[in-house]
PDB file of C-alpha atoms in Angstrom:
ATOM      1  CA  MET A1460      63.448   5.530  69.029  1.00  0.00           C
ATOM      2  CA  PRO A1461      63.121   2.427  70.854  1.00  0.00           C
ATOM      3  CA  GLU A1462      61.435   2.423  74.308  1.00  0.00           C
ATOM      4  CA  ARG A1463      64.464   1.048  76.129  1.00  0.00           C
ATOM      5  CA  ILE A1464      67.515   2.708  76.036  1.00  0.00           C
ATOM      6  CA  PRO A1465      70.925   1.855  77.502  1.00  0.00           C
ATOM      7  CA  THR A1466      71.651   4.168  80.442  1.00  0.00           C
ATOM      8  CA  HIS A1467      75.457   3.257  80.103  1.00  0.00           C
ATOM      9  CA  VAL A1468      76.794   3.480  76.375  1.00  0.00           C
ATOM     10  CA  ALA A1469      80.720   2.671  75.749  1.00  0.00           C
ATOM     11  CA  LEU A1470      81.789   3.341  72.376  1.00  0.00           C
ATOM     12  CA  ILE A1471      85.305   2.264  71.495  1.00  0.00           C
ATOM     13  CA  VAL A1472      86.187   4.992  68.580  1.00  0.00           C
ATOM     14  CA  ASP A1473      87.582   2.724  66.109  1.00  0.00           C
ATOM     15  CA  GLY A1474      88.991   3.021  62.083  1.00  0.00           C
ATOM     16  CA  ASN A1475      89.761   6.791  61.580  1.00  0.00           C
ATOM     17  CA  ARG A1476      93.100   5.955  60.190  1.00  0.00           C
ATOM     18  CA  ARG A1477      91.740   3.513  57.607  1.00  0.00           C
ATOM     19  CA  TRP A1478      89.450   5.995  56.780  1.00  0.00           C
ATOM     20  CA  ALA A1479      92.009   8.351  55.730  1.00  0.00           C
ATOM     21  CA  ARG A1480      93.902   5.840  54.165  1.00  0.00           C
ATOM     22  CA  GLN A1481      90.938   5.013  51.970  1.00  0.00           C
ATOM     23  CA  ARG A1482      90.697   8.392  50.517  1.00  0.00           C
ATOM     24  CA  HIS A1483      94.401   8.754  50.469  1.00  0.00           C
ATOM     25  CA  LEU A1484      94.559  11.038  52.834  1.00  0.00           C
ATOM     26  CA  PRO A1485      96.910  11.317  55.878  1.00  0.00           C
ATOM     27  CA  ALA A1486      96.155  10.363  59.253  1.00  0.00           C
ATOM     28  CA  SER A1487      95.620  13.444  61.049  1.00  0.00           C
ATOM     29  CA  LEU A1488      92.616  14.140  58.689  1.00  0.00           C
ATOM     30  CA  GLY A1489      90.940  10.960  59.504  1.00  0.00           C
ATOM     31  CA  HIS A1490      91.559  11.845  63.161  1.00  0.00           C
ATOM     32  CA  LYS A1491      90.067  15.151  62.528  1.00  0.00           C
ATOM     33  CA  ALA A1492      87.151  13.554  61.007  1.00  0.00           C
ATOM     34  CA  GLY A1493      86.616  11.229  63.608  1.00  0.00           C
ATOM     35  CA  PHE A1494      86.885  13.784  66.396  1.00  0.00           C
ATOM     36  CA  ASP A1495      83.848  15.873  64.671  1.00  0.00           C
ATOM     37  CA  ARG A1496      81.642  12.770  64.549  1.00  0.00           C
ATOM     38  CA  LEU A1497      82.755  12.196  68.051  1.00  0.00           C
ATOM     39  CA  THR A1498      81.740  15.698  69.198  1.00  0.00           C
ATOM     40  CA  GLU A1499      77.892  14.790  66.948  1.00  0.00           C
ATOM     41  CA  ILE A1500      77.215  11.623  68.375  1.00  0.00           C
ATOM     42  CA  THR A1501      78.092  12.377  72.031  1.00  0.00           C
ATOM     43  CA  ARG A1502      75.134  15.393  71.867  1.00  0.00           C
ATOM     44  CA  TYR A1503      72.803  13.254  69.885  1.00  0.00           C
ATOM     45  CA  ALA A1504      73.283  10.266  72.262  1.00  0.00           C
ATOM     46  CA  ILE A1505      72.842  12.425  75.360  1.00  0.00           C
ATOM     47  CA  LYS A1506      70.362  15.060  73.986  1.00  0.00           C
ATOM     48  CA  ASP A1507      68.042  13.218  71.694  1.00  0.00           C
ATOM     49  CA  CYS A1508      68.793   9.561  72.344  1.00  0.00           C
ATOM     50  CA  GLY A1509      68.456   9.954  76.177  1.00  0.00           C
ATOM     51  CA  VAL A1510      71.927   7.866  77.245  1.00  0.00           C
ATOM     52  CA  HIS A1511      72.701   9.259  80.441  1.00  0.00           C
ATOM     53  CA  ILE A1512      76.803   7.936  80.527  1.00  0.00           C
ATOM     54  CA  LEU A1513      78.738   8.087  77.541  1.00  0.00           C
ATOM     55  CA  SER A1514      82.257   6.222  77.897  1.00  0.00           C
ATOM     56  CA  LEU A1515      84.659   7.217  75.094  1.00  0.00           C
ATOM     57  CA  TYR A1516      87.610   5.199  74.253  1.00  0.00           C
ATOM     58  CA  VAL A1517      89.683   7.854  72.917  1.00  0.00           C
ATOM     59  CA  PHE A1518      93.178   7.059  73.432  1.00  0.00           C
ATOM     60  CA  SER A1519      94.493   3.451  75.037  1.00  0.00           C
ATOM     61  CA  THR A1520      97.582   3.403  77.104  1.00  0.00           C
ATOM     62  CA  GLU A1521      99.136   1.552  74.124  1.00  0.00           C
ATOM     63  CA  ASN A1522      98.440   4.383  71.566  1.00  0.00           C
ATOM     64  CA  PHE A1523     101.765   5.847  73.217  1.00  0.00           C
ATOM     65  CA  ALA A1524     103.704   3.338  70.885  1.00  0.00           C
ATOM     66  CA  ARG A1525     102.212   5.188  67.474  1.00  0.00           C
ATOM     67  CA  ASP A1526     104.391   7.771  65.821  1.00  0.00           C
ATOM     68  CA  SER A1527     104.932  10.769  68.187  1.00  0.00           C
ATOM     69  CA  ARG A1528     103.084  13.224  65.500  1.00  0.00           C
ATOM     70  CA  GLU A1529      99.854  11.261  65.634  1.00  0.00           C
ATOM     71  CA  VAL A1530     100.026  11.132  69.389  1.00  0.00           C
ATOM     72  CA  ASN A1531     100.753  14.871  69.803  1.00  0.00           C
ATOM     73  CA  PHE A1532      98.063  15.371  66.686  1.00  0.00           C
ATOM     74  CA  LEU A1533      95.524  13.879  69.005  1.00  0.00           C
ATOM     75  CA  MET A1534      96.610  15.396  71.929  1.00  0.00           C
ATOM     76  CA  ASP A1535      96.266  18.915  70.235  1.00  0.00           C
ATOM     77  CA  LEU A1536      92.568  18.293  69.471  1.00  0.00           C
ATOM     78  CA  LEU A1537      91.626  17.908  73.233  1.00  0.00           C
ATOM     79  CA  VAL A1538      93.841  20.898  73.989  1.00  0.00           C
ATOM     80  CA  ASN A1539      92.550  23.084  70.761  1.00  0.00           C
ATOM     81  CA  ASN A1540      88.873  22.663  71.694  1.00  0.00           C
ATOM     82  CA  TYR A1541      88.572  21.783  75.379  1.00  0.00           C
ATOM     83  CA  LYS A1542      87.123  25.258  75.836  1.00  0.00           C
ATOM     84  CA  ALA A1543      84.497  24.776  73.487  1.00  0.00           C
ATOM     85  CA  MET A1544      83.524  21.436  74.682  1.00  0.00           C
ATOM     86  CA  THR A1545      83.373  22.451  77.864  1.00  0.00           C
ATOM     87  CA  ASP A1546      80.902  25.394  77.414  1.00  0.00           C
ATOM     88  CA  GLU A1547      78.305  22.728  75.565  1.00  0.00           C
ATOM     89  CA  MET A1548      78.923  20.140  78.256  1.00  0.00           C
ATOM     90  CA  ILE A1549      77.853  23.366  80.696  1.00  0.00           C
ATOM     91  CA  GLU A1550      75.047  23.986  78.303  1.00  0.00           C
ATOM     92  CA  ARG A1551      73.813  20.190  78.240  1.00  0.00           C
ATOM     93  CA  GLY A1552      74.100  20.165  81.659  1.00  0.00           C
ATOM     94  CA  CYS A1553      76.686  17.259  81.421  1.00  0.00           C
ATOM     95  CA  ARG A1554      79.711  16.327  84.038  1.00  0.00           C
ATOM     96  CA  ILE A1555      82.914  15.683  81.957  1.00  0.00           C
ATOM     97  CA  LEU A1556      85.101  12.710  83.580  1.00  0.00           C
ATOM     98  CA  PHE A1557      88.451  11.347  82.605  1.00  0.00           C
ATOM     99  CA  SER A1558      89.437   7.524  83.141  1.00  0.00           C
ATOM    100  CA  GLY A1559      93.005   7.043  82.801  1.00  0.00           C
ATOM    101  CA  ARG A1560      96.609   7.108  84.399  1.00  0.00           C
ATOM    102  CA  ARG A1561      97.799  10.674  84.404  1.00  0.00           C
ATOM    103  CA  GLU A1562     101.534   9.544  83.749  1.00  0.00           C
ATOM    104  CA  ASN A1563     102.882   9.980  80.309  1.00  0.00           C
ATOM    105  CA  LEU A1564     100.383  12.932  80.005  1.00  0.00           C
ATOM    106  CA  GLN A1565     101.737  16.616  78.897  1.00  0.00           C
ATOM    107  CA  PRO A1566     101.202  19.320  81.362  1.00  0.00           C
ATOM    108  CA  ARG A1567      99.048  21.193  78.719  1.00  0.00           C
ATOM    109  CA  VAL A1568      96.676  18.084  78.390  1.00  0.00           C
ATOM    110  CA  LEU A1569      96.622  17.741  81.949  1.00  0.00           C
ATOM    111  CA  ASP A1570      95.533  21.215  82.564  1.00  0.00           C
ATOM    112  CA  ALA A1571      92.889  20.935  79.619  1.00  0.00           C
ATOM    113  CA  MET A1572      91.378  17.695  81.497  1.00  0.00           C
ATOM    114  CA  ASP A1573      91.552  19.445  85.206  1.00  0.00           C
ATOM    115  CA  TYR A1574      89.829  22.169  83.862  1.00  0.00           C
ATOM    116  CA  MET A1575      86.919  20.478  82.159  1.00  0.00           C
ATOM    117  CA  MET A1576      86.233  18.395  84.758  1.00  0.00           C
ATOM    118  CA  GLN A1577      86.162  21.227  87.639  1.00  0.00           C
ATOM    119  CA  ALA A1578      83.970  23.734  85.504  1.00  0.00           C
ATOM    120  CA  THR A1579      81.554  20.861  84.939  1.00  0.00           C
ATOM    121  CA  ARG A1580      81.663  19.109  88.493  1.00  0.00           C
ATOM    122  CA  ASP A1581      78.057  19.871  89.347  1.00  0.00           C
ATOM    123  CA  LYS A1582      76.270  18.598  86.494  1.00  0.00           C
ATOM    124  CA  ASP A1583      73.768  15.856  86.621  1.00  0.00           C
ATOM    125  CA  LYS A1584      71.944  15.475  83.550  1.00  0.00           C
ATOM    126  CA  GLY A1585      74.731  13.285  82.166  1.00  0.00           C
ATOM    127  CA  VAL A1586      77.940  12.035  82.023  1.00  0.00           C
ATOM    128  CA  VAL A1587      80.412  11.712  79.371  1.00  0.00           C
ATOM    129  CA  ASN A1588      83.630   9.813  80.498  1.00  0.00           C
ATOM    130  CA  PHE A1589      86.689  10.084  78.229  1.00  0.00           C
ATOM    131  CA  CYS A1590      89.053   7.176  78.339  1.00  0.00           C
ATOM    132  CA  LEU A1591      92.217   8.827  77.704  1.00  0.00           C
ATOM    133  CA  ASN A1592      95.692   7.058  78.933  1.00  0.00           C
ATOM    134  CA  TYR A1593      93.231   4.120  79.681  1.00  0.00           C
ATOM    135  CA  GLY A1594      93.885   0.391  79.732  1.00  0.00           C
ATOM    136  CA  SER A1595      91.406  -2.176  81.991  1.00  0.00           C
ATOM    137  CA  HIS A1596      94.638  -4.266  82.515  1.00  0.00           C
ATOM    138  CA  ALA A1597      96.114  -0.537  84.091  1.00  0.00           C
ATOM    139  CA  GLU A1598      93.009  -0.004  85.929  1.00  0.00           C
ATOM    140  CA  LEU A1599      92.613  -3.162  87.569  1.00  0.00           C
ATOM    141  CA  THR A1600      95.978  -3.320  88.897  1.00  0.00           C
ATOM    142  CA  ASP A1601      95.635   0.400  90.032  1.00  0.00           C
ATOM    143  CA  ALA A1602      92.860  -0.121  92.175  1.00  0.00           C
ATOM    144  CA  ALA A1603      94.647  -3.498  93.659  1.00  0.00           C
ATOM    145  CA  ARG A1604      97.802  -1.071  94.923  1.00  0.00           C
ATOM    146  CA  ALA A1605      95.085   1.265  95.819  1.00  0.00           C
ATOM    147  CA  ILE A1606      93.333  -1.790  97.942  1.00  0.00           C
ATOM    148  CA  ALA A1607      97.194  -2.868  99.274  1.00  0.00           C
ATOM    149  CA  ARG A1608      97.714   0.293 100.814  1.00  0.00           C
ATOM    150  CA  GLU A1609      94.856   0.239 102.583  1.00  0.00           C
ATOM    151  CA  VAL A1610      95.168  -3.017 104.199  1.00  0.00           C
ATOM    152  CA  ARG A1611      99.090  -2.091 104.861  1.00  0.00           C
ATOM    153  CA  ALA A1612      97.743   0.905 106.804  1.00  0.00           C
ATOM    154  CA  GLY A1613      95.712  -1.327 108.845  1.00  0.00           C
ATOM    155  CA  SER A1614      92.072   0.721 107.534  1.00  0.00           C
ATOM    156  CA  LEU A1615      90.958  -2.362 105.776  1.00  0.00           C
ATOM    157  CA  ASP A1616      90.573  -5.434 106.400  1.00  0.00           C
ATOM    158  CA  PRO A1617      91.294  -8.218 103.922  1.00  0.00           C
ATOM    159  CA  GLU A1618      88.329 -10.185 104.819  1.00  0.00           C
ATOM    160  CA  GLN A1619      86.006  -7.387 104.238  1.00  0.00           C
ATOM    161  CA  ILE A1620      87.443  -6.824 100.430  1.00  0.00           C
ATOM    162  CA  ASP A1621      84.516  -7.402  97.956  1.00  0.00           C
ATOM    163  CA  GLU A1622      83.315  -6.933  94.470  1.00  0.00           C
ATOM    164  CA  ALA A1623      81.555  -3.058  96.003  1.00  0.00           C
ATOM    165  CA  THR A1624      85.740  -2.426  97.489  1.00  0.00           C
ATOM    166  CA  VAL A1625      87.217  -3.075  93.778  1.00  0.00           C
ATOM    167  CA  GLU A1626      84.719  -0.723  92.184  1.00  0.00           C
ATOM    168  CA  ARG A1627      85.065   2.109  94.587  1.00  0.00           C
ATOM    169  CA  HIS A1628      89.326   2.202  93.441  1.00  0.00           C
ATOM    170  CA  LEU A1629      88.308   2.103  89.961  1.00  0.00           C
ATOM    171  CA  TYR A1630      89.025   5.299  87.990  1.00  0.00           C
ATOM    172  CA  SER A1631      85.617   6.210  87.899  1.00  0.00           C
ATOM    173  CA  ASP A1632      82.476   5.519  89.901  1.00  0.00           C
ATOM    174  CA  LEU A1633      80.419   4.945  87.015  1.00  0.00           C
ATOM    175  CA  PRO A1634      77.461   2.123  87.081  1.00  0.00           C
ATOM    176  CA  PRO A1635      78.429  -0.872  84.520  1.00  0.00           C
ATOM    177  CA  VAL A1636      78.059  -0.848  81.237  1.00  0.00           C
ATOM    178  CA  ASP A1637      74.634  -2.003  79.153  1.00  0.00           C
ATOM    179  CA  LEU A1638      75.927  -1.766  75.743  1.00  0.00           C
ATOM    180  CA  LEU A1639      79.305  -1.709  74.527  1.00  0.00           C
ATOM    181  CA  ILE A1640      80.034  -0.267  70.628  1.00  0.00           C
ATOM    182  CA  ARG A1641      82.666  -0.666  68.042  1.00  0.00           C
ATOM    183  CA  THR A1642      83.202   0.552  65.221  1.00  0.00           C
ATOM    184  CA  SER A1643      85.345  -0.322  62.071  1.00  0.00           C
ATOM    185  CA  GLY A1644      84.650  -4.144  62.124  1.00  0.00           C
ATOM    186  CA  GLU A1645      87.304  -5.144  64.937  1.00  0.00           C
ATOM    187  CA  GLN A1646      84.925  -7.635  66.955  1.00  0.00           C
ATOM    188  CA  ARG A1647      87.509  -7.505  70.731  1.00  0.00           C
ATOM    189  CA  LEU A1648      87.173  -5.135  73.533  1.00  0.00           C
ATOM    190  CA  SER A1649      91.171  -4.368  73.030  1.00  0.00           C
ATOM    191  CA  ASN A1650      91.494  -3.840  77.172  1.00  0.00           C
ATOM    192  CA  PHE A1651      88.722  -1.623  77.668  1.00  0.00           C
ATOM    193  CA  LEU A1652      86.250  -1.418  80.393  1.00  0.00           C
ATOM    194  CA  LEU A1653      86.417  -5.187  81.281  1.00  0.00           C
ATOM    195  CA  TRP A1654      85.405  -5.058  84.753  1.00  0.00           C
ATOM    196  CA  GLN A1655      82.446  -2.626  83.890  1.00  0.00           C
ATOM    197  CA  CYS A1656      81.518  -4.762  80.621  1.00  0.00           C
ATOM    198  CA  ALA A1657      80.817  -7.956  82.595  1.00  0.00           C
ATOM    199  CA  TYR A1658      77.072  -8.506  81.707  1.00  0.00           C
ATOM    200  CA  ALA A1659      77.202  -5.870  78.487  1.00  0.00           C
ATOM    201  CA  GLU A1660      75.748  -6.526  75.048  1.00  0.00           C
ATOM    202  CA  PHE A1661      78.072  -6.369  72.573  1.00  0.00           C
ATOM    203  CA  TYR A1662      77.207  -4.592  69.112  1.00  0.00           C
ATOM    204  CA  PHE A1663      80.287  -4.399  66.013  1.00  0.00           C
ATOM    205  CA  THR A1664      79.703  -2.492  63.256  1.00  0.00           C
ATOM    206  CA  PRO A1665      81.580  -2.754  60.296  1.00  0.00           C
ATOM    207  CA  THR A1666      81.096   1.245  59.882  1.00  0.00           C
ATOM    208  CA  LEU A1667      84.617   3.105  60.178  1.00  0.00           C
ATOM    209  CA  PHE A1668      84.318   5.659  63.058  1.00  0.00           C
ATOM    210  CA  PRO A1669      84.398   8.946  60.747  1.00  0.00           C
ATOM    211  CA  ASP A1670      80.956   7.352  58.838  1.00  0.00           C
ATOM    212  CA  PHE A1671      79.048   6.304  62.260  1.00  0.00           C
ATOM    213  CA  ASP A1672      76.564   8.637  61.803  1.00  0.00           C
ATOM    214  CA  LYS A1673      73.126   9.154  63.852  1.00  0.00           C
ATOM    215  CA  ALA A1674      71.321   6.967  61.716  1.00  0.00           C
ATOM    216  CA  ALA A1675      74.142   3.937  62.483  1.00  0.00           C
ATOM    217  CA  PHE A1676      73.926   4.800  66.334  1.00  0.00           C
ATOM    218  CA  ASP A1677      70.044   4.510  66.229  1.00  0.00           C
ATOM    219  CA  LYS A1678      70.608   0.707  64.878  1.00  0.00           C
ATOM    220  CA  ALA A1679      72.926   0.039  67.578  1.00  0.00           C
ATOM    221  CA  LEU A1680      70.261   1.434  70.340  1.00  0.00           C
ATOM    222  CA  GLU A1681      67.227  -0.774  68.127  1.00  0.00           C
ATOM    223  CA  GLU A1682      69.268  -4.035  68.042  1.00  0.00           C
ATOM    224  CA  TYR A1683      69.916  -3.686  72.281  1.00  0.00           C
ATOM    225  CA  ALA A1684      66.363  -2.899  72.552  1.00  0.00           C
ATOM    226  CA  ARG A1685      65.959  -6.197  70.582  1.00  0.00           C
ATOM    227  CA  ARG A1686      68.085  -8.555  73.165  1.00  0.00           C
ATOM    228  CA  ASP A1687      67.408 -10.555  76.033  1.00  0.00           C
ATOM    229  CA  ARG A1688      69.390  -9.159  78.639  1.00  0.00           C
ATOM    230  CA  ARG A1689      69.479 -12.238  81.391  1.00  0.00           C
ATOM    231  CA  MET A1690      72.167 -10.674  83.455  1.00  0.00           C
ATOM    232  CA  GLY A1691      72.700 -14.434  84.318  1.00  0.00           C
ATOM    233  CA  GLY A1692      69.376 -15.527  85.174  1.00  0.00           C
ATOM    234  CA  ASP A1693      66.602 -16.657  83.310  1.00  0.00           C
ATOM    235  CA  SER A1694      64.953 -14.720  80.425  1.00  0.00           C
ATOM    236  CA  LYS A1695      62.608 -11.712  81.762  1.00  0.00           C
ATOM    237  CA  PRO A1696      59.131 -11.181  80.010  1.00  0.00           C
ATOM    238  CA  ARG A1697      58.708  -8.362  77.606  1.00  0.00           C
TER     239      ARG A1697
END
């Protein structure tokens, strides 16, 4: 295990459908395989690797354009497994967060989300941040609207608005991302945590997510440890 472990890892979960197509399987089985892998990697990252915060891009605002049956299956994965997921996070001492817009989500999904967040609200050994119905443009738009409302109400001086003001109005009050991992070979952010990834290290792998096992996660951590994170300044001595 590398000595330098990122505090906040963001993971773009990508490649479930391609994994299924390669095996002549329905997309639902690809998503189920991806869900099982996500459970494994979440456990491994926090328990064994020492990652404190894991942000998971599991469903974007744009994903609602997919076939309704596929969308419903993805939501079923959460609704059918949320109690087991919550019990495991409680056992690990981890807090569960959800980042994204609540609009368009079914009541049963919102109920599951609220249960998970409420049941783990006092845990402090790690954070699992599920980005569900999430888009960074939407997040920044919502933050701008909230700030504008405070200015209009007279509770905020426009001249006092700074980066910290914006960060306070983002969906989750989490530190910046240190390492962003994207599976499946795509090399773009796809509207994910644009503000939080300003100085993140990016790691792209051709591995489809259902095949992204512990060894693949280790490779990402090892690559991160080799990077020289200047954060806009000079190189730091090792």
